[in-house]
Coordinates of C-alpha atoms in Angstrom, one line a residue:
Chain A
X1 CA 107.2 123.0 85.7
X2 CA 108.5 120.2 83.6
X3 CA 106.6 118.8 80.9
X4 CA 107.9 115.4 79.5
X5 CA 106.3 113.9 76.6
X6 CA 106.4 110.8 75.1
X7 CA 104.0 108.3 73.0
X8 CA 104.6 105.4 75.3
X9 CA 101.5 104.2 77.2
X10 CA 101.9 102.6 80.3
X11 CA 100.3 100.3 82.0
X12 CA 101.3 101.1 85.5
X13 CA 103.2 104.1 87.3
X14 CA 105.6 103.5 89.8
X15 CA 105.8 107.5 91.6
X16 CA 109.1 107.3 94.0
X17 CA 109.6 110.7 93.7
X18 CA 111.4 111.5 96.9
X19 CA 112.6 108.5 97.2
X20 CA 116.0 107.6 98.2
X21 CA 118.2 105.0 96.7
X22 CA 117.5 102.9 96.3
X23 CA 113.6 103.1 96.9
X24 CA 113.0 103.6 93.0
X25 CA 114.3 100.5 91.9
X26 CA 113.4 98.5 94.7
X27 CA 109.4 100.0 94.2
X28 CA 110.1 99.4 90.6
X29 CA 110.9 95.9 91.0
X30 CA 107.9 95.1 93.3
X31 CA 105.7 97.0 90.6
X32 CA 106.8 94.4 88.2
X33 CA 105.9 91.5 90.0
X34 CA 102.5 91.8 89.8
X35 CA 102.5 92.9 86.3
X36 CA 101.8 90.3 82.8
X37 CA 104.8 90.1 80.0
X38 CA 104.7 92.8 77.9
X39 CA 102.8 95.3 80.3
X40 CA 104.6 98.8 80.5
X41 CA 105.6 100.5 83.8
X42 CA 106.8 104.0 83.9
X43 CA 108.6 104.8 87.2
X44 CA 109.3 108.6 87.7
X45 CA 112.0 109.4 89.9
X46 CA 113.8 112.4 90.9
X47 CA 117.1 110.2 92.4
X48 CA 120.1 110.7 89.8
X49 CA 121.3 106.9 91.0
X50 CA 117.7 105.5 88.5
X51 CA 119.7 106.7 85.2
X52 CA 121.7 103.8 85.9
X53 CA 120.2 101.3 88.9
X54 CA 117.4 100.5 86.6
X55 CA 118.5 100.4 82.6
X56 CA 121.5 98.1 84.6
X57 CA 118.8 95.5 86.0
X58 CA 116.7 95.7 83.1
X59 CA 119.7 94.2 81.2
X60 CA 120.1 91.8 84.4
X61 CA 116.5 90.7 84.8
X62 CA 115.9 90.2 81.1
X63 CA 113.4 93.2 81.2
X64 CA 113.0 95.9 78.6
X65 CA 113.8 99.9 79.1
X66 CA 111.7 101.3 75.8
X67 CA 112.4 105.2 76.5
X68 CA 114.1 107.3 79.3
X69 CA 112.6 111.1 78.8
X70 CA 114.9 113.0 81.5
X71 CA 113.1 116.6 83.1
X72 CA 114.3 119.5 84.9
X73 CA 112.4 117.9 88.1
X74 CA 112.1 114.1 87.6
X75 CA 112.8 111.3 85.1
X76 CA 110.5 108.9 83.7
X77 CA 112.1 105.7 82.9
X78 CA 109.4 103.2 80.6
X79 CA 110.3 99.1 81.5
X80 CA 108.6 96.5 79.6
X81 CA 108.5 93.7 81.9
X82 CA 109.5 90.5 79.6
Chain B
X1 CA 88.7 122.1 126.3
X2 CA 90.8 119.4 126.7
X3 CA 93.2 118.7 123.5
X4 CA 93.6 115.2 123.2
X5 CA 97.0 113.8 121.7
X6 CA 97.1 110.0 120.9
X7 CA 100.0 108.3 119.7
X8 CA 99.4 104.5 118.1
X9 CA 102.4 102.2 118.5
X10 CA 104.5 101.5 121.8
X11 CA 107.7 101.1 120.1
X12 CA 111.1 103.0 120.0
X13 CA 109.2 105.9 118.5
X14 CA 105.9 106.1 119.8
X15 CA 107.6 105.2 123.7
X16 CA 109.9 108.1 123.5
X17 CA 107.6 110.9 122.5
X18 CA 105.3 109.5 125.2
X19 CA 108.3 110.6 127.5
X20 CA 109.1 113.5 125.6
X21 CA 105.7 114.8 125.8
X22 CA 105.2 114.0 129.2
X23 CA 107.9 116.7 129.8
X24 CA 107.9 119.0 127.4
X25 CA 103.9 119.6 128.0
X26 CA 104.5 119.2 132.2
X27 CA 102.6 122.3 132.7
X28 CA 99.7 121.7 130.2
X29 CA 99.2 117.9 131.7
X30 CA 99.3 119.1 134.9
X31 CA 96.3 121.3 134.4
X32 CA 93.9 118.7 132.5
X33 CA 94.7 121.6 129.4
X34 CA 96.3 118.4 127.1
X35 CA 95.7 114.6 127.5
X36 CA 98.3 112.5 125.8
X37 CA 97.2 107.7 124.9
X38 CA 99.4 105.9 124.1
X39 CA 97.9 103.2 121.9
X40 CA 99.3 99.6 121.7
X41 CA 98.4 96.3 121.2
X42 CA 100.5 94.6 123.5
X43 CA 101.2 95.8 127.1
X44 CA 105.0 95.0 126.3
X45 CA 107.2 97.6 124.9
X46 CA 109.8 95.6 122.3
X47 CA 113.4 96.3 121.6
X48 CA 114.5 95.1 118.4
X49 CA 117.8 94.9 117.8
X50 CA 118.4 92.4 120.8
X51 CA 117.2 90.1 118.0
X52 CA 120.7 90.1 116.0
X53 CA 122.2 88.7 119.0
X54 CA 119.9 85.7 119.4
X55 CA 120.7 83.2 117.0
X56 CA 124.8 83.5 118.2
X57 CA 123.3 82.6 121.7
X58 CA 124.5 85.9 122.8
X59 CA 121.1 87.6 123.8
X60 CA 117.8 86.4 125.0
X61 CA 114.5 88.0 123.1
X62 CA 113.5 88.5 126.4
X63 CA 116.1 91.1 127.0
X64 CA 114.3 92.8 124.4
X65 CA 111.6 93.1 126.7
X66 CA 109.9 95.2 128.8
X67 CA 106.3 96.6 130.4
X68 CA 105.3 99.4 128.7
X69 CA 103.7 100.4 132.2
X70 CA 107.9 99.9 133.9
X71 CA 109.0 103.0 130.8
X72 CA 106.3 105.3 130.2
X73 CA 105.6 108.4 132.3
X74 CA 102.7 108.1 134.9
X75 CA 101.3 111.4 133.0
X76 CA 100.8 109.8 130.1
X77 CA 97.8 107.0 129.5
X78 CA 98.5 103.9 128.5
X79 CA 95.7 101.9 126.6
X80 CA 95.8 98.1 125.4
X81 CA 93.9 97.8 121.9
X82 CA 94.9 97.5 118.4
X83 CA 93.4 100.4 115.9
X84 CA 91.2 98.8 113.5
X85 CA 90.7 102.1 111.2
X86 CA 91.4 106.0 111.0
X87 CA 89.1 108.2 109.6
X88 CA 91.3 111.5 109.4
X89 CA 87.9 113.9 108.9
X90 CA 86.1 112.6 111.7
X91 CA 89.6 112.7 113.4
X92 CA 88.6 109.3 115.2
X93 CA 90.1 106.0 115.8
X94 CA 88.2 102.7 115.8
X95 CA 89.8 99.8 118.1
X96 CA 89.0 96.3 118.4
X97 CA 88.6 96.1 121.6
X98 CA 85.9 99.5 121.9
X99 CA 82.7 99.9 120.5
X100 CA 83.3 103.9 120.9
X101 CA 85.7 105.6 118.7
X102 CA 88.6 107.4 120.2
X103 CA 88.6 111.1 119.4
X104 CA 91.7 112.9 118.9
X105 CA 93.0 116.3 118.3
X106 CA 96.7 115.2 117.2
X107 CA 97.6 112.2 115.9
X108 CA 101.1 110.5 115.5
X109 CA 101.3 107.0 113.8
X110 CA 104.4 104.8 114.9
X111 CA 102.4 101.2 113.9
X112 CA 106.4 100.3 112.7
X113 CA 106.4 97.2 110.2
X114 CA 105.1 93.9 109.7
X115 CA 107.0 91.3 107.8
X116 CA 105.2 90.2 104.5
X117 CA 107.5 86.7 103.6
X118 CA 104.3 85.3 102.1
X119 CA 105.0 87.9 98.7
X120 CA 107.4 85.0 97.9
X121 CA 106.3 81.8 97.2
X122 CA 108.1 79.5 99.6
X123 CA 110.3 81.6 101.8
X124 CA 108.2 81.2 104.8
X125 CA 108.6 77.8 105.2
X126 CA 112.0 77.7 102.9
X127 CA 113.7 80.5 105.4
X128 CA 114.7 81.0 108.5
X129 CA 115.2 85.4 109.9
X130 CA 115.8 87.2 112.7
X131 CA 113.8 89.9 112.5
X132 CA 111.1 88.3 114.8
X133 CA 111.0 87.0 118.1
X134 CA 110.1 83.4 116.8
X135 CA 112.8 83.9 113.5
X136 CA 115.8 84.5 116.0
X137 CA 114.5 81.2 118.4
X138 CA 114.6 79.4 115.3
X139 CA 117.3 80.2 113.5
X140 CA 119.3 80.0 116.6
X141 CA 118.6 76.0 116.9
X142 CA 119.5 75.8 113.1
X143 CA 122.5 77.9 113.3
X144 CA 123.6 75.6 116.6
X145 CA 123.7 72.7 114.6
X146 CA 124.8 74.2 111.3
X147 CA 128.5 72.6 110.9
X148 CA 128.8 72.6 107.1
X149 CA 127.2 73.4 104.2
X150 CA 125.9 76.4 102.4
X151 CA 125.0 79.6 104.3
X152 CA 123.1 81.6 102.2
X153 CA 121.8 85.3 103.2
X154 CA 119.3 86.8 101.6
X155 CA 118.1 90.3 101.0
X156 CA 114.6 90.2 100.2
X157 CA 112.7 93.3 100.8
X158 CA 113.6 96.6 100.8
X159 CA 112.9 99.0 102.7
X160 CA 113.5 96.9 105.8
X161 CA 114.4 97.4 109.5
X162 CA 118.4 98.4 110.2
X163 CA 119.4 98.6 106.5
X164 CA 122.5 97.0 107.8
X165 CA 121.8 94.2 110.0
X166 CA 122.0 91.8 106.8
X167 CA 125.7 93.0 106.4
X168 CA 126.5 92.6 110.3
X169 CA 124.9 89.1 110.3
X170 CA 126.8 88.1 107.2
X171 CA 130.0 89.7 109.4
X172 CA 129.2 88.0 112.6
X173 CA 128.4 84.5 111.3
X174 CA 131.5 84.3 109.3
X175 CA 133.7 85.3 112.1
X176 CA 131.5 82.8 114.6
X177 CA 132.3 79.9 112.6
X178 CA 135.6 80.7 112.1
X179 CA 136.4 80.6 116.1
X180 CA 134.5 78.0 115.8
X181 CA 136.7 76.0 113.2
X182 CA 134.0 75.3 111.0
X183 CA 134.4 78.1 108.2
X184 CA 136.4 76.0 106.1
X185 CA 133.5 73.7 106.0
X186 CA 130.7 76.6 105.4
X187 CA 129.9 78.3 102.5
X188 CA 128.4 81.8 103.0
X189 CA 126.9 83.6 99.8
X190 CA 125.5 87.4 100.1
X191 CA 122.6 88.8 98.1
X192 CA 121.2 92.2 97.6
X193 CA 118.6 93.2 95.3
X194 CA 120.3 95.9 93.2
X195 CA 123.4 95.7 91.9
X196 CA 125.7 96.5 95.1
X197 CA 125.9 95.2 98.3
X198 CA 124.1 97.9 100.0
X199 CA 121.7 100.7 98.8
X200 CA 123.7 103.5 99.7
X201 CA 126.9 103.6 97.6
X202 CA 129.4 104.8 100.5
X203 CA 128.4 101.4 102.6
X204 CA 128.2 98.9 99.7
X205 CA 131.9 100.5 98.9
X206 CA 132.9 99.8 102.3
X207 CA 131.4 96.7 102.7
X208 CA 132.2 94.9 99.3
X209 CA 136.3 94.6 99.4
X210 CA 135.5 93.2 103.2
X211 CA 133.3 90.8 101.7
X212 CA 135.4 89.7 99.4
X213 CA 138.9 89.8 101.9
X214 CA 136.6 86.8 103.9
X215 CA 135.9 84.2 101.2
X216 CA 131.6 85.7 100.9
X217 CA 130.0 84.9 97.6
X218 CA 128.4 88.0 96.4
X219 CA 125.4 88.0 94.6
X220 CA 124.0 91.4 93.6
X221 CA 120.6 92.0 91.6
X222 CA 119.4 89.3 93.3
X223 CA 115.4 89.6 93.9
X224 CA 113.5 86.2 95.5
X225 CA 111.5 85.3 93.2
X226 CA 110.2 81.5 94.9
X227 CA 111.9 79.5 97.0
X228 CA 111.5 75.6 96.4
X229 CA 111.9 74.0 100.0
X230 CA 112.4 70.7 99.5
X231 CA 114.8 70.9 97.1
X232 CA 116.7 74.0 98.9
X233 CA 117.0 76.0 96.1
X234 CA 116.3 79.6 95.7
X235 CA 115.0 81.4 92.2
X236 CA 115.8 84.7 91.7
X237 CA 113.7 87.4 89.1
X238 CA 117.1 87.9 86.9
X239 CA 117.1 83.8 86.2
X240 CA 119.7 83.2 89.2
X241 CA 119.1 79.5 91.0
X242 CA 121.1 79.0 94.5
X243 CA 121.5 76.1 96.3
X244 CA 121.6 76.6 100.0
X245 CA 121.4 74.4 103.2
X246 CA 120.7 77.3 105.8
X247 CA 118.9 80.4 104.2
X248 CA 118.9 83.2 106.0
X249 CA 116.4 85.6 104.5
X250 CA 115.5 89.4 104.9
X251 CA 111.9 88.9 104.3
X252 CA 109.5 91.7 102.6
X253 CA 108.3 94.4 104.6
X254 CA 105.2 96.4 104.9
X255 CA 103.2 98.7 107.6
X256 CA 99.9 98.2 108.7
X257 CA 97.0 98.1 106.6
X258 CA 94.8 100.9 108.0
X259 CA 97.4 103.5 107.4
X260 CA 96.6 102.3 103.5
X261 CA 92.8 101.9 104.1
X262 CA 92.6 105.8 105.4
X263 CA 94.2 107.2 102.5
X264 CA 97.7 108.1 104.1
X265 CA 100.1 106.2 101.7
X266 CA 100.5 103.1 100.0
X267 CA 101.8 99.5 102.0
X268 CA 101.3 100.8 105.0
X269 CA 103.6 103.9 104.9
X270 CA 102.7 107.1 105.5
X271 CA 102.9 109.9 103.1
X272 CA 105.1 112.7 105.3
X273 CA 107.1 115.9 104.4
X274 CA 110.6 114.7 105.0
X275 CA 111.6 117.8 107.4
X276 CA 108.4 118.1 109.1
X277 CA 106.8 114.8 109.6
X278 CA 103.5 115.6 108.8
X279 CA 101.1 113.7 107.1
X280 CA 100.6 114.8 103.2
X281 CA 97.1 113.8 102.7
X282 CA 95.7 114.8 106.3
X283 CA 95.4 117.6 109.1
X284 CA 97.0 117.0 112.6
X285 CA 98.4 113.5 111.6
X286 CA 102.3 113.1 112.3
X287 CA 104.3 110.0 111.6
X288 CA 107.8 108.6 113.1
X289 CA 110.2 105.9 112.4
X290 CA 109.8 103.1 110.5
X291 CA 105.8 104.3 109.4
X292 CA 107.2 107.6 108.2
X293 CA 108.2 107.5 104.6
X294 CA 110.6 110.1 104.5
X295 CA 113.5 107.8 102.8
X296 CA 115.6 107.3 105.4
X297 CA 116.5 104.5 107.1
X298 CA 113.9 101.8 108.8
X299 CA 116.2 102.1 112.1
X300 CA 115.7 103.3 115.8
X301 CA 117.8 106.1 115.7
X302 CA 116.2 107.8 112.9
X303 CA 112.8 107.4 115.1
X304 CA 114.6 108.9 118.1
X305 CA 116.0 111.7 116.5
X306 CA 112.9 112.5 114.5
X307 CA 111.0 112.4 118.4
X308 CA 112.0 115.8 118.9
X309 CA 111.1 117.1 115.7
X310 CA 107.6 115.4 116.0
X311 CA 107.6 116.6 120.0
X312 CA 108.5 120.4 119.4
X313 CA 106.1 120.6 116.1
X314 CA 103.2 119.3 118.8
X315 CA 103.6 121.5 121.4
X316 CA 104.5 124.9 119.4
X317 CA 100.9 123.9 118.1
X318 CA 99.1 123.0 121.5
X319 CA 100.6 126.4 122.3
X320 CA 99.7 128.2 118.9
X321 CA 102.8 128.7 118.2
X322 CA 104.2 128.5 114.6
X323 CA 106.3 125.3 114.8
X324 CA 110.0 125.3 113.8
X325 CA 111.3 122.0 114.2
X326 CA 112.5 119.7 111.3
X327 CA 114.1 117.1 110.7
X328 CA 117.3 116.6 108.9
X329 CA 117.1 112.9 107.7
X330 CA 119.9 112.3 110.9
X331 CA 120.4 108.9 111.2
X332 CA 123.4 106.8 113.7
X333 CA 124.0 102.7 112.7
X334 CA 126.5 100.9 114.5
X335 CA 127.5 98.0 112.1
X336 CA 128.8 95.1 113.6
X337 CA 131.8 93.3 112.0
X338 CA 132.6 90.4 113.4
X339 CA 131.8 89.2 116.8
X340 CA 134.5 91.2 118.7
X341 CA 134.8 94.6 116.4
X342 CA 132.3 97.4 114.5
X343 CA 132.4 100.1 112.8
X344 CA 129.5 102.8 112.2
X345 CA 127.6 105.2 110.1
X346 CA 126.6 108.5 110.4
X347 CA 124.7 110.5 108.1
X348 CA 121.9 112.5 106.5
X349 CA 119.9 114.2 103.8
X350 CA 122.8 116.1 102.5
X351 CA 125.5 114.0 103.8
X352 CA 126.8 110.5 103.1
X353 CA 128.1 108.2 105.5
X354 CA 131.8 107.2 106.0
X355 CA 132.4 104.2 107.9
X356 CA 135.8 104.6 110.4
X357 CA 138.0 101.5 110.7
X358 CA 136.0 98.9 112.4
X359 CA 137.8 98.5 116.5
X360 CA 137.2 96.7 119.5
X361 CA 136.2 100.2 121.4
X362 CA 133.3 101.0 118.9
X363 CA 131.7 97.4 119.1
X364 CA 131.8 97.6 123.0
X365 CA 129.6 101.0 122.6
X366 CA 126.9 99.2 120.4
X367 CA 126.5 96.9 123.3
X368 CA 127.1 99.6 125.9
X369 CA 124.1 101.5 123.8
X370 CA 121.9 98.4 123.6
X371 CA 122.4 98.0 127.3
X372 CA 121.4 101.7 128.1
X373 CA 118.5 101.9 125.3
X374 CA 116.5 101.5 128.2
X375 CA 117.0 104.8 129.3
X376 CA 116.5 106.1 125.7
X377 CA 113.6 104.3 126.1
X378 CA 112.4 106.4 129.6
X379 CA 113.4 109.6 127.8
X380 CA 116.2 109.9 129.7
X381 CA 119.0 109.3 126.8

């Protein structure tokens, strides 16, 4: 089992494990709708498509990617929402 | 003992396995060993991709329609209520309409989707869709009269039903007004929510050079954030404003709430294994189609082809037999691409789609299919 550490604490998780494209950055993005500026969501995902879908709408929506801590079995990818 | 099997939800999913069960479990039925409900809140079973047809004047909603009592096997019981909560321990169902509880032994959940346009400010009165009954009457008198200006379609939720309906509309209204000789005087913009024109990269490859051979503005990370009716204009999260005349929206999608009141999955989707459609957090609970969050598609074949997984797995277990059955993630879209030629997709888990060149032959099977659903419908197809 993968055990990813990091000091980033967020405020939300967004699990789409399982998930196909692109389910993680579409249950990302409705994550961050109902979150404040500056709250932190971490979104784990196990789809190799996240690496890029989300760090490219970050940049798109004005949002924040703080860390991306990849594992054996998932990826955690931390957005600030701005 | 009797075993009781209830399936909640008369549409494409839950009307098949009635009629799969019905045979598959002949001999059980027969003897009073196996009762099978299905549950629905309407006495009308719906076919819903009629509804693409509608606003082009080329299909009635009503030849989406017909009496659950005219499709499901006389075997099987056919009860009118809506659930109003599942309590998985008790294994009971409450219903509006009952004062008792309905006991079951197996459960299957095909409740399908609601639409959810209210999670934007100003899309339900902003937009018109076709993913109703009502949408598809309404846009249909908006789309009549529509001789120029600004078409916009719009993407708003995802997951939702036929992941590529918004694609064939897009197709089929640019190639309407064209025979129409109004093109020239209509503006049609596309948008998608992440940054390609459909979620899964073989279609949005596909799809984007046709898009762009037919004069469609593209706009890609485009999520709704409010939509301003009276001045027309459209806000997106990423700071993108559109102007539009006619918006055609996708709205948000979600299932029913008791499937998130009982602890099965969040907005109204059920928590399944992908191969076996079983419910994660719950004995002898099953989901199909569009309920089921297994990751693929929101679209009537993948409910179909998961009925015999869900079928088989039900009456190895009636018969305490290990089941066997999965499901593969199959799933078969026809894709409309203008109003006299499609293509289609066919895919699964492990394998991605590849679209053939769109003909004249392919779009006459999509209707021939819609046509013959009914027989799909009747377990029959």
């Amino acid at each position: 089992m993968t055990v990813i550490e990091t000091d980033i604490d967020a405020d939300a998780t967004v699990d789409a494990r399982g998930s196909s494209c692109p389910g993680p950055l579409m249950d990302l993005i409705g994550k961050i709708r109902d979150l404040e500026t500056g709250d932190v969501v971490v979104l784990l995902s196990d789809g190799e498509e996240s690496l890029t879908d989300v760090p490219e709408w970050a940049e798109e929506s004005g949002n924040r990617v703080l860390e991306i801590v990849e594992g054996d079995e998932h990826n955690e990818i931390y957005v600030e929402k701005s | 003992m009797t075993e009781h099997v209830v399936i909640v939800g008369g549409g494409v999913g839950g009307s098949v396995l009635a009629n799969d069960l019905a045979d598959r479990l002949a001999p059980e039925l027969e003897d009073g060993d196996v009762r099978v409900t299905l549950l629905n809140d309407s006495p009308e079973h719906v076919y819903k991709p009629v509804w693409l047809y509608v606003p082009f004047g080329q299909s009635e909603v009503d030849d989406g329609r017909r009496p659950l009592a005219d499709l499901i096997d006389s075997r099987i019981e056919i009860r009118i209520d809506r659930v109003t909560d599942i309590d998985t321990d008790a294994k009971t169902l409450g219903c509006r309409d009952s004062d008792r509880p309905i006991e079951y032994d197996h459960l299957v959940l095909a409740t399908g989707v609601t639409l959810a346009p209210e999670v934007v400010p100003g899309l339900e009165e902003g937009g018109h869709n076709y993913y109703s009954e009502a949408g598809a009457e309404a846009l249909r008198e908006e789309l009549l009269s529509f001789t120029e200006g600004h078409l916009v379609l719009s993407v708003v939720g995802s997951p939702h039903m036929c992941p590529v309906a918004p694609l064939e509309f897009t197709f089929m209204a640019d190639d309407w007004l064209r025979e129409r000789g109004l093109r020239e005087d209509v503006e049609i913009t596309y948008t998608y929510p992440v940054g390609r024109v459909h979620g899964t990269p073989p279609i949005a490859e596909w799809a984007r050079p046709v898009l762009d051979d037919r004069d469609i503005n593209v706009e890609t990370f485009f999520n709704a954030e409010s939509v301003d009716p009276e001045a027309k204009t459209m806000t997106s999260m990423e700071g993108t404003e559109l102007d539009y005349d006619l918006l055609v929206s996708i709205p948000p999608h979600r299932g029913i709430d008791v499937i998130e009141e009982a602890g099965l999955g969040e907005k109204g989707w059920v928590d399944v294994d992908n191969h076996t459609l079983e419910a994660e957090t719950a004995e002898d609970v099953y989901a199909l189609g569009d309920t089921a969050d297994t990751g693929a598609p929101k679209s009537g074949s993948v409910a179909h082809y998961q009925v015999s997984t869900v079928g088989q797995r039900l009456t190895s277990r009636i018969r305490g037999r290990p089941p066997t059955a999965t499901y593969d993630g199959k799933t078969l879209c026809f894709i409309e691409t203008g109003m006299d030629e499609a293509t289609f997709v066919a895919f699964d888990y492990e394998n991605a789609p590849s679209p053939p060149p769109p003909s004249e032959k392919i779009h006459w099977s999509k209707l021939a299919y819609n046509e013959s659903y009914w027989l799909t419908a009747r377990g029959l197809l």
